Coordinates of C-alpha atoms and ligand atoms in Angstrom, one line a residue:
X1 CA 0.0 0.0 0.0
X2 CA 0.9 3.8 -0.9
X3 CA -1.0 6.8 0.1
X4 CA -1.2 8.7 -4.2
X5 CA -1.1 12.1 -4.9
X6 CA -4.5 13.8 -4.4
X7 CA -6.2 15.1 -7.5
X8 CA -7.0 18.2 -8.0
X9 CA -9.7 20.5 -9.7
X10 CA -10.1 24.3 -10.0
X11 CA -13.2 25.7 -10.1
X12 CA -15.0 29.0 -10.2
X13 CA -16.7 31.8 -12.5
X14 CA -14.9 33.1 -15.9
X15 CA -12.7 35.8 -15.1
X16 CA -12.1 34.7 -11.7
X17 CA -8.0 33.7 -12.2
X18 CA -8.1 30.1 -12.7
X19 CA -5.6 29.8 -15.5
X20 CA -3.7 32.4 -14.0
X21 CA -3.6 30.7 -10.7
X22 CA -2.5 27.6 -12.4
X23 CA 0.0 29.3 -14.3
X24 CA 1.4 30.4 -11.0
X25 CA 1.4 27.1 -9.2
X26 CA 2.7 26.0 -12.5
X27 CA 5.8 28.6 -12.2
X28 CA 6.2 28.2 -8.8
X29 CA 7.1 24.7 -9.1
X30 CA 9.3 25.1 -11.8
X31 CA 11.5 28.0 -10.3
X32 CA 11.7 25.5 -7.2
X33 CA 12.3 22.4 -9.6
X34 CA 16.0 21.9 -7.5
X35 CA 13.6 21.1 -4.5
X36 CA 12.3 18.1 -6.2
X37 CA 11.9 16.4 -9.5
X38 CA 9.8 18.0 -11.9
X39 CA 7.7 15.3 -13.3
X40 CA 5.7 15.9 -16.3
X41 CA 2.2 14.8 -17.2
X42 CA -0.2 15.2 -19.7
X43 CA -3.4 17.2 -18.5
X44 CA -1.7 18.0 -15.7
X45 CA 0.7 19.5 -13.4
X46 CA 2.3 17.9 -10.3
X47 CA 4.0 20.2 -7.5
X48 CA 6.0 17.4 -5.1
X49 CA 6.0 17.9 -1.9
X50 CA 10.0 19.0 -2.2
X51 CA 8.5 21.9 -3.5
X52 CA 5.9 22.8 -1.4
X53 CA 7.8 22.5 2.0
X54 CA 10.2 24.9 -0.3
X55 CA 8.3 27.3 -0.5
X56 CA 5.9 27.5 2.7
X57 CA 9.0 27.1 4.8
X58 CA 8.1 29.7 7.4
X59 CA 3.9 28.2 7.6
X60 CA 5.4 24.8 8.0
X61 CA 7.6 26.1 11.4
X62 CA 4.1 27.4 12.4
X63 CA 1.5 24.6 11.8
X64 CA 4.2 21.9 12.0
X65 CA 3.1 18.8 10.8
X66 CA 4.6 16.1 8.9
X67 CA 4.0 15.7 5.0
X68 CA 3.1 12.6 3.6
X69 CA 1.6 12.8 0.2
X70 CA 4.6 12.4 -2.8
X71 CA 2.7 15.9 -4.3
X72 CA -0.5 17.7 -5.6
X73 CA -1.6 16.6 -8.9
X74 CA -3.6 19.1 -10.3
X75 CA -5.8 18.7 -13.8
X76 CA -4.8 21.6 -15.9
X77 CA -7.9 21.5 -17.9
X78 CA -9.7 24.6 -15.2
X79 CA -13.4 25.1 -15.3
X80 CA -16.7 23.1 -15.1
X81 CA -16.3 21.0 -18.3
X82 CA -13.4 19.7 -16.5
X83 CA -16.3 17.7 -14.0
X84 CA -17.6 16.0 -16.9
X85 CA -14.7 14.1 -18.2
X86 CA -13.1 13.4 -14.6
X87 CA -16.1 11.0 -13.7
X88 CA -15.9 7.6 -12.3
X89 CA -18.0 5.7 -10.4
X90 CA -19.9 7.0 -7.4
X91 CA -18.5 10.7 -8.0
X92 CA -15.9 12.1 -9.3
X93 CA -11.9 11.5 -9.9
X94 CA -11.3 14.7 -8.3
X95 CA -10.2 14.1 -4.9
X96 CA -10.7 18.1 -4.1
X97 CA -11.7 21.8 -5.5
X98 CA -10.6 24.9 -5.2
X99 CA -13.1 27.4 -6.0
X100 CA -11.5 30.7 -6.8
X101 CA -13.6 33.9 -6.5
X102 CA -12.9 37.3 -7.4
X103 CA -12.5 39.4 -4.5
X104 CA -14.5 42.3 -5.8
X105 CA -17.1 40.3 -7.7
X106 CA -17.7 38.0 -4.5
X107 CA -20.1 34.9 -5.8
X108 CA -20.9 35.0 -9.4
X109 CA -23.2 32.4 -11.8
X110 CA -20.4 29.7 -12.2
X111 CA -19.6 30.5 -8.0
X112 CA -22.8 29.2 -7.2
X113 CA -22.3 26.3 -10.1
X114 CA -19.5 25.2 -8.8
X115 CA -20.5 25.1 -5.1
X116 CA -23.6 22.9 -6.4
X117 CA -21.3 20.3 -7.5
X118 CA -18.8 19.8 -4.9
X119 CA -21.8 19.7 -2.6
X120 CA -23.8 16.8 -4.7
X121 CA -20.8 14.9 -5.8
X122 CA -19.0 15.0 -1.9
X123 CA -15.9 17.1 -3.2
X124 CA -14.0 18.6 -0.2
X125 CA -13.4 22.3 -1.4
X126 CA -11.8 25.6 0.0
X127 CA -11.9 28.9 -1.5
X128 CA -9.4 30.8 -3.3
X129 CA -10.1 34.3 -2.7
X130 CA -8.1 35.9 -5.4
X131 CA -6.9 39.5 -6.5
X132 CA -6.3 40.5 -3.1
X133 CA -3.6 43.1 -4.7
X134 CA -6.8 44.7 -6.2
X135 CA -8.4 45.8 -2.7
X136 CA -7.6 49.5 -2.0
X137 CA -4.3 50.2 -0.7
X138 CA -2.7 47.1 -0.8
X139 CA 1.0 46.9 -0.6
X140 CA 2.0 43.7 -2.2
X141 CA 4.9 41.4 -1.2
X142 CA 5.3 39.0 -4.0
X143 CA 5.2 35.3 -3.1
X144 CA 5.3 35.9 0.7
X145 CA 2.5 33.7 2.5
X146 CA -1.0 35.4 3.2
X147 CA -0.4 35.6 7.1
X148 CA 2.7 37.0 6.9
X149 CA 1.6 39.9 4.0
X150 CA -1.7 40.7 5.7
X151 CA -0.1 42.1 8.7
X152 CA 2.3 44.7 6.7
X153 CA -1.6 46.2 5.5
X154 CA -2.5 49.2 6.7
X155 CA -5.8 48.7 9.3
X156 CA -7.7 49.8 6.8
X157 CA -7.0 47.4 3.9
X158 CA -7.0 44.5 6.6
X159 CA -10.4 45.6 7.9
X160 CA -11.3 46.3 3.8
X161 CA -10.2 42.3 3.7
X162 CA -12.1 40.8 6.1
X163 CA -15.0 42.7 5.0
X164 CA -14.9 41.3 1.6
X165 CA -14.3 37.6 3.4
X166 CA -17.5 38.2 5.3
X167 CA -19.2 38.1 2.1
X168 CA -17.9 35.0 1.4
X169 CA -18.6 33.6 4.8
X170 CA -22.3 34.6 4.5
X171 CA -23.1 33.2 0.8
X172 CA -21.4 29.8 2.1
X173 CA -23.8 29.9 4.9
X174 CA -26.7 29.9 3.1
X175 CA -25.8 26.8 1.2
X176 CA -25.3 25.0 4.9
X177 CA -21.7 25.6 5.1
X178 CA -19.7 27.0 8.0
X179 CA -16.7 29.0 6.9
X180 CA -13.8 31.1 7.9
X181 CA -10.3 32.7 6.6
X182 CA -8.1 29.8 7.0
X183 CA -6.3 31.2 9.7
X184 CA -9.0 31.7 12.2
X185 CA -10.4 27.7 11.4
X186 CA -10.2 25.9 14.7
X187 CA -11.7 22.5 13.5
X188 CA -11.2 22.0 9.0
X189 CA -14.0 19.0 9.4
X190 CA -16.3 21.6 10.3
X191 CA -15.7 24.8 8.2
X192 CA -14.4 25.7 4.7
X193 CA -11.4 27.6 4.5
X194 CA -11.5 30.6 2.5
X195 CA -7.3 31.8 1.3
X196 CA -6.9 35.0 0.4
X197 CA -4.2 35.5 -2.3
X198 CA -3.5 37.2 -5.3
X199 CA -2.6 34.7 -8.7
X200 CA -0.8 37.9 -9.9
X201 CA 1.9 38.6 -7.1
X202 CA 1.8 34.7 -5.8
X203 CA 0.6 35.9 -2.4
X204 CA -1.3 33.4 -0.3
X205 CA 0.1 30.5 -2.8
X206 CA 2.2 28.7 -0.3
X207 CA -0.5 29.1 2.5
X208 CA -2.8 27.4 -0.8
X209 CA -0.8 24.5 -1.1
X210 CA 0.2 23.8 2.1
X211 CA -3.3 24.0 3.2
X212 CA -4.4 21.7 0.3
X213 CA -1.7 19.1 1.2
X214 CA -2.3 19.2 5.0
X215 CA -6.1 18.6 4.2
X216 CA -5.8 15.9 2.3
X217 CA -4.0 13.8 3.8
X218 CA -5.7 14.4 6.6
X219 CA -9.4 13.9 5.5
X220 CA -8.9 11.6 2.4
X221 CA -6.3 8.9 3.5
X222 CA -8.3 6.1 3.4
X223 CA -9.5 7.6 -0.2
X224 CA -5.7 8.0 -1.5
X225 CA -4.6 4.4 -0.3
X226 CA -3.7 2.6 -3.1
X227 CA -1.8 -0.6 -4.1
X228 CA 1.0 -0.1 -6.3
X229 CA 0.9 -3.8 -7.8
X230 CA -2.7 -3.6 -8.2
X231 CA -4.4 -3.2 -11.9
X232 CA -4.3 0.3 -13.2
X233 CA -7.7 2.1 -13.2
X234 CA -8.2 5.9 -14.9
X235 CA -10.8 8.0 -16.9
X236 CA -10.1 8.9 -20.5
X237 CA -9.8 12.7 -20.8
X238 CA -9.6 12.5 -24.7
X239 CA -9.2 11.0 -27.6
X240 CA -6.9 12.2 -31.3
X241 CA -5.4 11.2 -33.7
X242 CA -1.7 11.8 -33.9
X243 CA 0.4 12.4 -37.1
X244 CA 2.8 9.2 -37.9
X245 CA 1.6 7.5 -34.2
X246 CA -2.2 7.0 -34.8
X247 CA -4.8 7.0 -32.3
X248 CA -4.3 8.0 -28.8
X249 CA -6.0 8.3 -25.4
X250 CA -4.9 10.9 -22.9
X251 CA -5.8 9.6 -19.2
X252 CA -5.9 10.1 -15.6
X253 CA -4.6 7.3 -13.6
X254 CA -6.3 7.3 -10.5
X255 CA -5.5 3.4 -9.0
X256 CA -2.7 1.1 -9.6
X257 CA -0.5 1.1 -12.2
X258 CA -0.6 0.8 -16.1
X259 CA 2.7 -1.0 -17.8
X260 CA 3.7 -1.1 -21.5
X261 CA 2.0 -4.3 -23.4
X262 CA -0.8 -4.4 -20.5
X263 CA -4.7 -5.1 -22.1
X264 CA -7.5 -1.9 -21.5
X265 CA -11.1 -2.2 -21.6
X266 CA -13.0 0.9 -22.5
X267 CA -16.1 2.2 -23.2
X268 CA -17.3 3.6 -27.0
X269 CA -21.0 4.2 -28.3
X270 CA -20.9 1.2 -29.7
X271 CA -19.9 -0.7 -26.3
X272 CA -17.5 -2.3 -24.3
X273 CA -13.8 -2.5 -26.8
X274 CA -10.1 -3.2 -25.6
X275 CA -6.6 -2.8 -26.7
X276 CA -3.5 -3.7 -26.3
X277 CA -1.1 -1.1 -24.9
X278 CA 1.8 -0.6 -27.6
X279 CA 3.2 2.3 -25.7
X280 CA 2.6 4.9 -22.5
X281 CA 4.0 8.7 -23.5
X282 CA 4.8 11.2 -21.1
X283 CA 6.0 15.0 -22.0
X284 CA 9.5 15.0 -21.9
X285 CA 11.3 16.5 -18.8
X286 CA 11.7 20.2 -20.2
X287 CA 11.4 23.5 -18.1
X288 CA 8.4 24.1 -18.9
X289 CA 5.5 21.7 -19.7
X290 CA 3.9 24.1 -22.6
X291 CA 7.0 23.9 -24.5
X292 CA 6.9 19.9 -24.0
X293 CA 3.8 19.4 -26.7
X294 CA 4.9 17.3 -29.4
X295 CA 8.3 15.9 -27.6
X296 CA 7.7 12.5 -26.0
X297 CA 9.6 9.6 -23.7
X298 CA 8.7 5.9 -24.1
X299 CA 8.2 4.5 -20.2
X300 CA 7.4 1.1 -19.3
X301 CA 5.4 1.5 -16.2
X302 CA 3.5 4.2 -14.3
X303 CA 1.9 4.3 -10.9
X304 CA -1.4 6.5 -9.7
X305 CA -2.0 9.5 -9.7
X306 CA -0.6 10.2 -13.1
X307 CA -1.6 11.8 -16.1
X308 CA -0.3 10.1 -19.3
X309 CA -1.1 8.9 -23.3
X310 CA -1.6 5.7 -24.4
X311 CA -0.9 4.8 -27.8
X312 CA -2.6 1.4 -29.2
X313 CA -4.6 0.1 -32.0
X314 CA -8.5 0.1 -31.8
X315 CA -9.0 3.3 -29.6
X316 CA -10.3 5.4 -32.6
X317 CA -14.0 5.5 -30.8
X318 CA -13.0 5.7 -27.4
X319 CA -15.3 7.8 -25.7
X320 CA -13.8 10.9 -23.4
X321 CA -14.9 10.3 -20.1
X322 CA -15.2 6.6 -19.5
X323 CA -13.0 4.5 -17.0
X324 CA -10.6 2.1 -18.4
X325 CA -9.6 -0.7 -16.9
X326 CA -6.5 -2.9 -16.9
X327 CA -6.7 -6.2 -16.8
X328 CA -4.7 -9.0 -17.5
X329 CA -6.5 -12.0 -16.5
X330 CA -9.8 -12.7 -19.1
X331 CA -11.4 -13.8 -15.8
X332 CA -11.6 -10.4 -14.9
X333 CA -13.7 -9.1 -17.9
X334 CA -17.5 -10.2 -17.3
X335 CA -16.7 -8.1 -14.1
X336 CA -15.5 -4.9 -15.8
X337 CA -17.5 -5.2 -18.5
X338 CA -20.8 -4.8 -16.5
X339 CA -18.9 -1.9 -14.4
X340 CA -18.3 -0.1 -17.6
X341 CA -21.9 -0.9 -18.9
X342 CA -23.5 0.2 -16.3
X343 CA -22.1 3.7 -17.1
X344 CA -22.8 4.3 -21.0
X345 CA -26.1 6.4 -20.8
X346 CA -24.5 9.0 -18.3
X347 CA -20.9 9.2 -20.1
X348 CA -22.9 9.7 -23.5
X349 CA -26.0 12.0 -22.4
X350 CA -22.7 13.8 -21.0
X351 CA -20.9 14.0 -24.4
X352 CA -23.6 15.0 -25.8
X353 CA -24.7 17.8 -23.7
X354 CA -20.9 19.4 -24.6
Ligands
GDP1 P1 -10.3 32.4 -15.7 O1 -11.3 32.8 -16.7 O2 -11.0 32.1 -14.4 O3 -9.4 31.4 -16.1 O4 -9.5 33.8 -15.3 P2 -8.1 34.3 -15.9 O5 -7.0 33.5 -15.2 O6 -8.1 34.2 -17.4 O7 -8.1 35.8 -15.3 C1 -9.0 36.7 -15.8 C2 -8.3 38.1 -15.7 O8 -8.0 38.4 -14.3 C3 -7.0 38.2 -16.4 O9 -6.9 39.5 -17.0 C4 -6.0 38.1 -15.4 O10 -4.8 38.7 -15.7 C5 -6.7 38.7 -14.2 N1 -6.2 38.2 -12.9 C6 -6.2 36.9 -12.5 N2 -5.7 36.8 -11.3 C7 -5.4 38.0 -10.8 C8 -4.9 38.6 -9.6 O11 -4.6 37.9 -8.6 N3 -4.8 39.9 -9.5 C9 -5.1 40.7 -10.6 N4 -5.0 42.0 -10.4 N5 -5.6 40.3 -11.7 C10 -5.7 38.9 -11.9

């Protein structure tokens, strides 16, 4: 057994920052890269843990407690449509949400969205309260960690903060949830954390994913146990057609582990299909993941949580959004089979919907 990297989703109205807080989570792992690995994925970024206690040093000699997660894998794909391709059975692939929210605008149409889903599909979820460098009078320290910035604000700007988190706090009450900033939680099974922090100056990032970690492993272990020797199990995030490789799937492997030459099942409109793994693909170690697009290595084996491409005959009508399964004994099919049957209508009426 091995406690996997915790998946992660970002949610929240248009305009509220969620590419640009990915971009920065994106940067501050790769600037840190010396503090750990960087390993590449596709459809996603992972920050090892290396790298977080890099970079929230001083909140780690504060809440001291001991990191166990390997890192934060988060889905780089931001926004709703996201939910409908990270299914699986019984919920959803994410393991938690951030839900970022415009300071100014406080909760907005895709706010309340969002909210809605973490609530019916059981997604733990804090709130990202971002462009605090927009309030008023802010004097921004770039990178530093929200507790330590807020108290260089003038009174004013910290009262101007907390009335704007207040807000927040309200609108989460009214959909049943307790809430607080972070700082002032006492017990994080009972409230929702709101972070201030600003995707633009990267303050309250390292409060972000140290918080994120600490919950986690916290809340989901049971969730994140997995065997490393088991069969692989993922969700198909898409499927194309590459130039002199043929048809590939991109997926998320969420359970065991996936090896070169292994057999998939998978779902199409058409039914239950399978293939033969004839290689896995992940971007290539470069700085920066957006420059890794066409540049590929071969690997052999991979263990959960990963994002990676498959390359195989027969996956031309694979259908984004359905699990796939590995298996390698044939007594193992009637099983998956009805597991995979049993969710055609949804994954279709889904596709469709798009
Ligand atoms: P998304 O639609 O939620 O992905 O939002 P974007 O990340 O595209 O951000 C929308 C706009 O807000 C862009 O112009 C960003 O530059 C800006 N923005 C995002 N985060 C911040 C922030 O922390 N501070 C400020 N001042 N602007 C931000």
């Amino acid at each position: 057994m091995a406690i996997r990297s915790p998946i992660i989703v970002v949610l929240g109205h248009v305009d509220a920052g969620k590419t640009s807080l990915l971009d920065r989570i994106r940067n501050t792992s790769i600037i840190n890269k010396e503090a750990g690995e960087m390993t590449q994925h596709i459809g996603a970024t992972e920050v090892s843990i290396e790298v977080i206690k890099n970079i929230s040093k001083t909140l780690l000699n504060i809440y001291k407690f001991e990191l166990k997660i390997p890192s934060l894998l988060f889905i780089d794909t931001p926004g709703h449509e996201a939910f409908s391709n990270l299914r699986k059975r019984g919920g959803s692939v994410s393991d938690f949400a951030i839900i970022v929210v415009d300071i100014l605008e406080g909760f907005q149409k895709q706010t309340y969205e969002a909210i809605e889903i973490c609530k019916n599909l059981k997604i733990p979820f804090l709130i990202a309260l971002n462009k605090i460098d927009r309030i008023d009078g802010w004097k921004p320290n770039n990178e530093k960690p929200f507790i330590e910035t807020i108290k260089q604000q003038d009174q004013k700007v910290q009262a101007k903060l907390d009335e704007y988190v207040y807000n927040i706090v309200v609108k989460l009450y009214e959909f049943g949830f307790d809430s607080d900033r972070y700082d002032r939680i006492k017990d994080f099974r009972k409230q929702v954390a709101i972070i201030p922090l600003s995707a633009r100056t990267g303050e309250g990032i390292p409060d972000l994913l140290l918080l994120i970690s600490g919950l986690s492993q916290r809340f989901l272990e049971e969730k994140l146990k997995i065997n490393v020797e088991g069969s692989g199990i993922g969700v198909i995030l898409e499927r194309k057609e590459e130039k002199g490789i043929g048809d590939v799937i991109d997926i998320i492997l969420y359970d065991g582990r996936i090896k070169k030459g292994d057999k998939i099942a998978f779902l199409t409109r058409n039914g239950v299909k399978y293939a033969k793994i004839k290689s896995l693909l992940k971007p290539q170690n470069l700085t920066d993941i957006r420059f890794a697009k066409n540049k590929f290595n071969e690997i052999n084996e991979v263990y959960a949580a990963a994002g990676i491409r498959i390359v195989a005959d027969n996956l031309e009508d694979a259908l984004p959004g359905s699990t796939i399964y590995v298996f390698n004994k044939d007594e193992e099919l009637k099983d998956i089979e009805n597991r995979l049957k049993a969710d055609i209508s949804d994954i279709i009426f889904n596709t469709d919907k798009e």
